[in-house]
Structures are given as structure tokens and as C-alpha cells.
Coordinates of C-alpha atoms and ligand atoms in Angstrom, one line a residue:
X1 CA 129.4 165.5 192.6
X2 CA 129.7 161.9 192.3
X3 CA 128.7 158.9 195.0
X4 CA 131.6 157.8 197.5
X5 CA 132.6 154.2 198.9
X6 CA 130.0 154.8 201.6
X7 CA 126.8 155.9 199.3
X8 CA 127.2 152.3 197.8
X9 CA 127.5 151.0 200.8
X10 CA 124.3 152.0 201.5
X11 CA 122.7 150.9 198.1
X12 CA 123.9 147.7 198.5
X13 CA 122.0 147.5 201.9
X14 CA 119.3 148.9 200.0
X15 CA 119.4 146.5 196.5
X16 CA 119.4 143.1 197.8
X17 CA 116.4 141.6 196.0
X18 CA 116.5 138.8 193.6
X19 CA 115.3 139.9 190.1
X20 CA 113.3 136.2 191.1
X21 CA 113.2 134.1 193.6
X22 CA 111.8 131.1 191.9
X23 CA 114.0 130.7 189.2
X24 CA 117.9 131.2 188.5
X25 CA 118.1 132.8 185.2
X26 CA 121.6 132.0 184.9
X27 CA 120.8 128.0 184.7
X28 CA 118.8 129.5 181.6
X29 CA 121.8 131.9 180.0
X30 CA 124.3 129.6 180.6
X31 CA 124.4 127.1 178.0
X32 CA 124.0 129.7 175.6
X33 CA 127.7 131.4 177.0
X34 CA 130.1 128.2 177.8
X35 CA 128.4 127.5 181.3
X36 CA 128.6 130.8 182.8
X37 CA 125.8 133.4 183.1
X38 CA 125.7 135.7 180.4
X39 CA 126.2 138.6 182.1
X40 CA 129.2 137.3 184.5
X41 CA 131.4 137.2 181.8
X42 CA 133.7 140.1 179.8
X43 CA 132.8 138.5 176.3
X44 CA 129.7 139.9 175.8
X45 CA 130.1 143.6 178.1
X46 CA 133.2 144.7 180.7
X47 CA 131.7 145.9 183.8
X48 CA 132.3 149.3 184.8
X49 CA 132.4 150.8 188.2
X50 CA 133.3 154.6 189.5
X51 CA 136.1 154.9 191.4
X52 CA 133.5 155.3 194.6
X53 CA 132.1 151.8 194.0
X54 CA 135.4 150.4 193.3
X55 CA 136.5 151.5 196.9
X56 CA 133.7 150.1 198.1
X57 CA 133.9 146.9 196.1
X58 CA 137.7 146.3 197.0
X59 CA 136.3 146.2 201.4
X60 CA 133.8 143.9 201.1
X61 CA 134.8 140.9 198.6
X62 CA 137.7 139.7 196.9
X63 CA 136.1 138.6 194.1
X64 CA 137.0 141.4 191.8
X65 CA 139.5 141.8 189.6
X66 CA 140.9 144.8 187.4
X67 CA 139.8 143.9 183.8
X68 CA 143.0 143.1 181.4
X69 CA 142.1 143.4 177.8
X70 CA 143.5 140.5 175.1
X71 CA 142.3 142.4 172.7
X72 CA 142.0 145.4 170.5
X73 CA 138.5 145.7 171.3
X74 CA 139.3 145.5 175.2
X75 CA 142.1 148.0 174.7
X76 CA 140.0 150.6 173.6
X77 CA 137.2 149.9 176.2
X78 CA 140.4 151.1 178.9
X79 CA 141.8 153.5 176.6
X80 CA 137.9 154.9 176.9
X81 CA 137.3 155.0 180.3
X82 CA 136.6 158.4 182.1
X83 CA 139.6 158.8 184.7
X84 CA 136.8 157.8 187.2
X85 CA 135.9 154.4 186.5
X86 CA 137.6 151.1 185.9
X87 CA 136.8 148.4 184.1
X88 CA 136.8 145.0 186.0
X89 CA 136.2 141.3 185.8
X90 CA 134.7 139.1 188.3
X91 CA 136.9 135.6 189.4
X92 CA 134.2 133.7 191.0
X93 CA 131.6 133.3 188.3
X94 CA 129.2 131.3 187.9
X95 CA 129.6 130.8 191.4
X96 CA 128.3 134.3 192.7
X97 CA 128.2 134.9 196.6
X98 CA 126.0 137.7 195.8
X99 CA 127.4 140.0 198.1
X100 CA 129.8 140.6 195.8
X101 CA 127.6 141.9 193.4
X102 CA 128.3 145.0 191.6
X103 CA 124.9 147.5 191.0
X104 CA 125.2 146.6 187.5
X105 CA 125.8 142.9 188.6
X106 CA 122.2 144.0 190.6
X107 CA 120.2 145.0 188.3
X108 CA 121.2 143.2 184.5
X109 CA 119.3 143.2 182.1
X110 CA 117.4 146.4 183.0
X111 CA 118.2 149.8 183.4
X112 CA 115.8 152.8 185.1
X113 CA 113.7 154.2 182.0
X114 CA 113.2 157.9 181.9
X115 CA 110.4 159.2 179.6
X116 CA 111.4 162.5 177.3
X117 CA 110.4 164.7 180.2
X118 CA 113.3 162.8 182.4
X119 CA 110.5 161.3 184.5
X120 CA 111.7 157.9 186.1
X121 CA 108.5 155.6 185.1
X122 CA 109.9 152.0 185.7
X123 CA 112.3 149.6 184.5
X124 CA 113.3 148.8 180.7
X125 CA 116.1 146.6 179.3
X126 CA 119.0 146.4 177.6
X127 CA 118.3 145.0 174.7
X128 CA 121.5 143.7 172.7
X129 CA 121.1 141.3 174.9
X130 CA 117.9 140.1 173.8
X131 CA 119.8 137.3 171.9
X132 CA 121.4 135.7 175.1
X133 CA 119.2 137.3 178.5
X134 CA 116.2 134.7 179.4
X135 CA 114.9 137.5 181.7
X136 CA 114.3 140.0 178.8
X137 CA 112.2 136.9 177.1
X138 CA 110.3 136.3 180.5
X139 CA 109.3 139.7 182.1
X140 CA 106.6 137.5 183.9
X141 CA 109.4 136.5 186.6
X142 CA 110.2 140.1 187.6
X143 CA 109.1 140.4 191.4
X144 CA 107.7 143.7 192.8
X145 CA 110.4 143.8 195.5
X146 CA 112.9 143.6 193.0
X147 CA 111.2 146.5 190.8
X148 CA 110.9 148.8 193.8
X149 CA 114.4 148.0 195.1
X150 CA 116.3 149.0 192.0
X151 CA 114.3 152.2 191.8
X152 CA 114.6 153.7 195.5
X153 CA 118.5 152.8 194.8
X154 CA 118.7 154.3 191.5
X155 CA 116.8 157.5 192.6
X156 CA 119.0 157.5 195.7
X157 CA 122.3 157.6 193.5
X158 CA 120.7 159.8 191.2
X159 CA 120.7 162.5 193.8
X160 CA 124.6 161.9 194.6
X161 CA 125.5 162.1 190.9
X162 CA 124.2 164.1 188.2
X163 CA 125.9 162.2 185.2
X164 CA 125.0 158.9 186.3
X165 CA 121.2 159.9 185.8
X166 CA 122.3 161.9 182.8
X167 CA 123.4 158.3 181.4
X168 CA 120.4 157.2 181.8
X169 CA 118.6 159.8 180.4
X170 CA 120.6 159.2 177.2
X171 CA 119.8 155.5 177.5
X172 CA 116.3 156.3 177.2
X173 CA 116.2 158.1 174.9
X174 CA 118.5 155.8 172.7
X175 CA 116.2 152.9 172.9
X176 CA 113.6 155.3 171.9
X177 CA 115.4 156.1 168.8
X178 CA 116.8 152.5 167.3
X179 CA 113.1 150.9 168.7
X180 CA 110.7 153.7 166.8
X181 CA 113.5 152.9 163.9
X182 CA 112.8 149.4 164.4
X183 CA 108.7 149.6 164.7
X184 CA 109.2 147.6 167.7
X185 CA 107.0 147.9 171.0
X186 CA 109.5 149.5 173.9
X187 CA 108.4 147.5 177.3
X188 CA 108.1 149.1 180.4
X189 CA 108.0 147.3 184.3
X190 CA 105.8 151.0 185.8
X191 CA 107.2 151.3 189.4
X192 CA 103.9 149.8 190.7
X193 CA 105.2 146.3 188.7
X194 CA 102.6 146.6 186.3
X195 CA 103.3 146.1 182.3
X196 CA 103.6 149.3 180.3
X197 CA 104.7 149.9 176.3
X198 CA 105.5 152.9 174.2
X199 CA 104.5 152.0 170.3
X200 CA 106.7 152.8 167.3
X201 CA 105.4 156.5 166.5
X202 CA 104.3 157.9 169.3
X203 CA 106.1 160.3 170.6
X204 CA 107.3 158.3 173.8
X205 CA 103.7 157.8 174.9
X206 CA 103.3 155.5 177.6
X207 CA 99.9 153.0 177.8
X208 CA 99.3 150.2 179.9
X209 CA 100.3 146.8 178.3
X210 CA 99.6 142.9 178.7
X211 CA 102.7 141.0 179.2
X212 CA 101.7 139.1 175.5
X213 CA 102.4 142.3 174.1
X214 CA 105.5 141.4 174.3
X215 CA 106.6 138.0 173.9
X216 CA 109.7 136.1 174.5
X217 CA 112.6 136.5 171.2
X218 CA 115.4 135.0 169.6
X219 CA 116.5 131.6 171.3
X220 CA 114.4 131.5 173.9
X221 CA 110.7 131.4 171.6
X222 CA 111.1 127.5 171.5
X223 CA 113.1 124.8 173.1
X224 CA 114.3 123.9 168.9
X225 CA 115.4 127.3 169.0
X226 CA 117.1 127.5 172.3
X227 CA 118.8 124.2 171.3
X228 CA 119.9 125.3 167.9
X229 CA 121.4 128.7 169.8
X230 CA 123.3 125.9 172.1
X231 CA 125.1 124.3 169.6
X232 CA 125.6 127.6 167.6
X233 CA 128.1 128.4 170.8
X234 CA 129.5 124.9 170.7
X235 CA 127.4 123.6 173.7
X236 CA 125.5 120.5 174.1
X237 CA 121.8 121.0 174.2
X238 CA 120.6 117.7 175.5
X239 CA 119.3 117.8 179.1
X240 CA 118.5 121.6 178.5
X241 CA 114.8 122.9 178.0
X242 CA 113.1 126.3 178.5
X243 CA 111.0 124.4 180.6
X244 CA 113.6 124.1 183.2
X245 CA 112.7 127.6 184.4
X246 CA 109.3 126.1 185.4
X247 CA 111.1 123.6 188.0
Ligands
SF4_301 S1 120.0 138.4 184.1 FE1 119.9 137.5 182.0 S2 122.1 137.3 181.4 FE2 122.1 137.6 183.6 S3 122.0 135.5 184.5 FE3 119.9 136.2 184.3 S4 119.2 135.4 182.2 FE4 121.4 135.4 182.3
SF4_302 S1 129.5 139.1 191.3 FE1 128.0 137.5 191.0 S2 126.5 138.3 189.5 FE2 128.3 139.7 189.5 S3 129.6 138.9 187.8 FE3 130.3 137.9 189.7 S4 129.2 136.0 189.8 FE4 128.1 137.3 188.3

């Protein structure tokens, strides 16, 4: 069984909340990707939607397009695809209506984390993205609304398709794998909003954390290094500062 036009319908009535609504990451992302939110864009990941959210998609906004590779790379993400998805690319970024947003557009950078027992526990993140996201270096700005939202939504698709949860099963237990590898700390939003980590080792145990357990990464641990990651993409750095998320 998998979720028609009018279950996303419904989870988009259900998933409106902001991941913030203090700051706009994508002010913070967007230097780093040519002035367009990291995730908005087909150069780092093609967003995919089943054919049901498609439908859906294709009623409400305009602002979708199917995704044309220019690439060998892009080829094979078509040539890929199960026959019920399509790849797509949106035409309005960074200028995002928001009810245009995709569920994946919704909830970037995390995904619902499911312990070895497949029990939903919270939120984690994608984390090649660790590089480029501002969220995944600021967990602080994750709102409880937000949190809940994406889980009632999740759990409500989960029920109208099996592989969709399956995915996320796999997901799971594929950042359990490359972060034990690693010896890195896997972070956990618990559906109550609170902080939660697994430690390298330890059989998936879950124990509550502190939010300095886990610490911001790559460009975004000091303005020199956010600067030096600007001009690494060819941007400009002056006028930008991690501080601007404070405004
Ligand atoms: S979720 Fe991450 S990648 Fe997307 S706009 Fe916010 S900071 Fe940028
Ligand atoms: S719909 Fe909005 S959030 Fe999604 S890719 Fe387009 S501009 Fe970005």
C-alpha cells in the first residue's frame, strides 16, 4: 500500500511548522551554496517524491519541476528511480512560498530515528550534510512544535506505507553503523524535544544528553571557519557571521 494525493494532503495540513521561527537557516547555508539554501538546490541531493505526493504536489503549486539530469551522475539517479517516484527540482528557490514545500522540503536536515527494535524515539539527521546544514551545527533552534509535527506526520504516513518506514528503518540503522565506525556520538531530538545520544559501542543504547554533547562541526565552529568555507565555494564572506543567526 502506498500514500495517495489526498494522504499528503492531509500531512501537509498537518506539517506546517517552522523547524524555527527565530531564525532562517537558509540566510545561514546560503553563502556556503551560491546564495541559495543548501537544501533547495539539486547539487548537493535531487528531491524525490512518490507518485502520490507528486499528484498532490502538481494541484497546489507550480513551483515544481520534473528534474532533468546534465550529468552522468543525474542520469543514473533517473535511471534508479523505483517506477513510483520522480525525481524533481524546485523553480522558485531561494524564494520559497512554503506551501509549496515538499515533506522532504519539511523536514531537511532530519529524518525520524528508529532504534534497533523499530521504535520511533525522535528526530536524527542527515549527516553528509554536516559540512553545509547550519541546523545540524545548532540543534538548540529546533522548536517543540516543529519536533512533534514531523512525528505525528511521519507516523501518520508510516501507517499508509510500509516501505517508507522500512526506509527509515534502514536509515537508522545506517547511521548506526558509519557513526559506531566513526566513534562519533549519534544525536537524538526524543519526541518530548529533549536531547538524547547513542555512544560509539553501545549497542544503540539511548541516554539523555546536554546539547554540548554535541557541538556545532565543520564551517560553522567559527566565523574564520565559516568564512574560509565561503570562499572555498567562490563566495564573498564579508558581511557574513555566524552571529547573524542571533539577529
Ligand atoms: S535546513 Fe539546513 S540546508 Fe536547509 S536551509 Fe536550513 S540550514 Fe540550510
Ligand atoms: S519548496 Fe521551498 S524549501 Fe522546498 S526546495 Fe523550493 S524553495 Fe526550498
Amino acid at each position: 500500500m502506498t500514500a495517495r494525493a489526498k494522504h499528503y494532503e492531509k500531512m501537509y495540513e498537518m506539517f506546517e511548522a517552522s523547524i524555527s521561527k527565530r531564525v532562517d537557516c537558509g540566510k545561514m547555508c546560503a553563502p556556503l551554496n551560491g546564495g541559495t539554501p543548501v537544501c533547495c538546490t539539486t547539487d548537493h541531493a535531487v528531491p524525490i517524491v512518490t507518485t502520490g505526493e507528486w499528484r498532490h504536489l502538481k494541484t497546489i503549486s507550480e513551483a515544481w519541476k520534473k528534474y532533468k539530469p546534465n550529468d552522468k551522475a543525474g542520469r543514473k539517479i533517473v535511471d534508479d528511480l523505483h517506477e513510483d517516484c520522480r525525481a524533481i527540482e524546485c523553480k522558485i528557490a531561494p524564494y520559497c512560498d512554503r506551501v509549496s514545500r515538499t515533506l522532504a522540503c519539511r523536514a531537511f536536515p532530519f529524518f525520524p530515528y528508529f532504534t534497533k527494535e523499530e521504535e520511533l524515539v525522535g528526530l536524527s539527521y542527515y549527516w553528509t550534510f554536516d559540512d553545509r546544514c547550519w541546523v545540524i551545527s545548532n540543534l538548540q533552534v529546533v522548536e517543540q512544535d516543529f519536533v512533534k509535527e514531523m512525528i505525528e506526520t511521519y507516523e501518520y504516513l508510516f501507517k499508509k506505507d510500509r516501505d517508507e518506514k522500512e526506509a527509515m528503518v534502514d536509515q537508522s540503522k545506517s547511521m548506526r553503523k558509519v557513526f559506531s565506525k566513526k566513534g562519533k556520538v549519534i544525536p537524538i531530538i526524543g519526541r518530548d524535544g529533549g536531547y538524547y545520544k547513542i555512544l560509539p559501542k553501545t549497542k544503540g543504547a539511548i541516554v539523555p544528553a546536554k546539547l554540548s554533547d554535541f557541538g556545532p562541526t565543520g564551517p560553522f565552529v567559527s566565523d574564520e571557519a565559516y568564512h574560509k568555507a565561503i570562499k572555498e565555494e567562490g563566495g564573498d564572506p564579508t558581511g557574513h557571521s555566524l552571529k547573524d543567526a542571533e539577529a
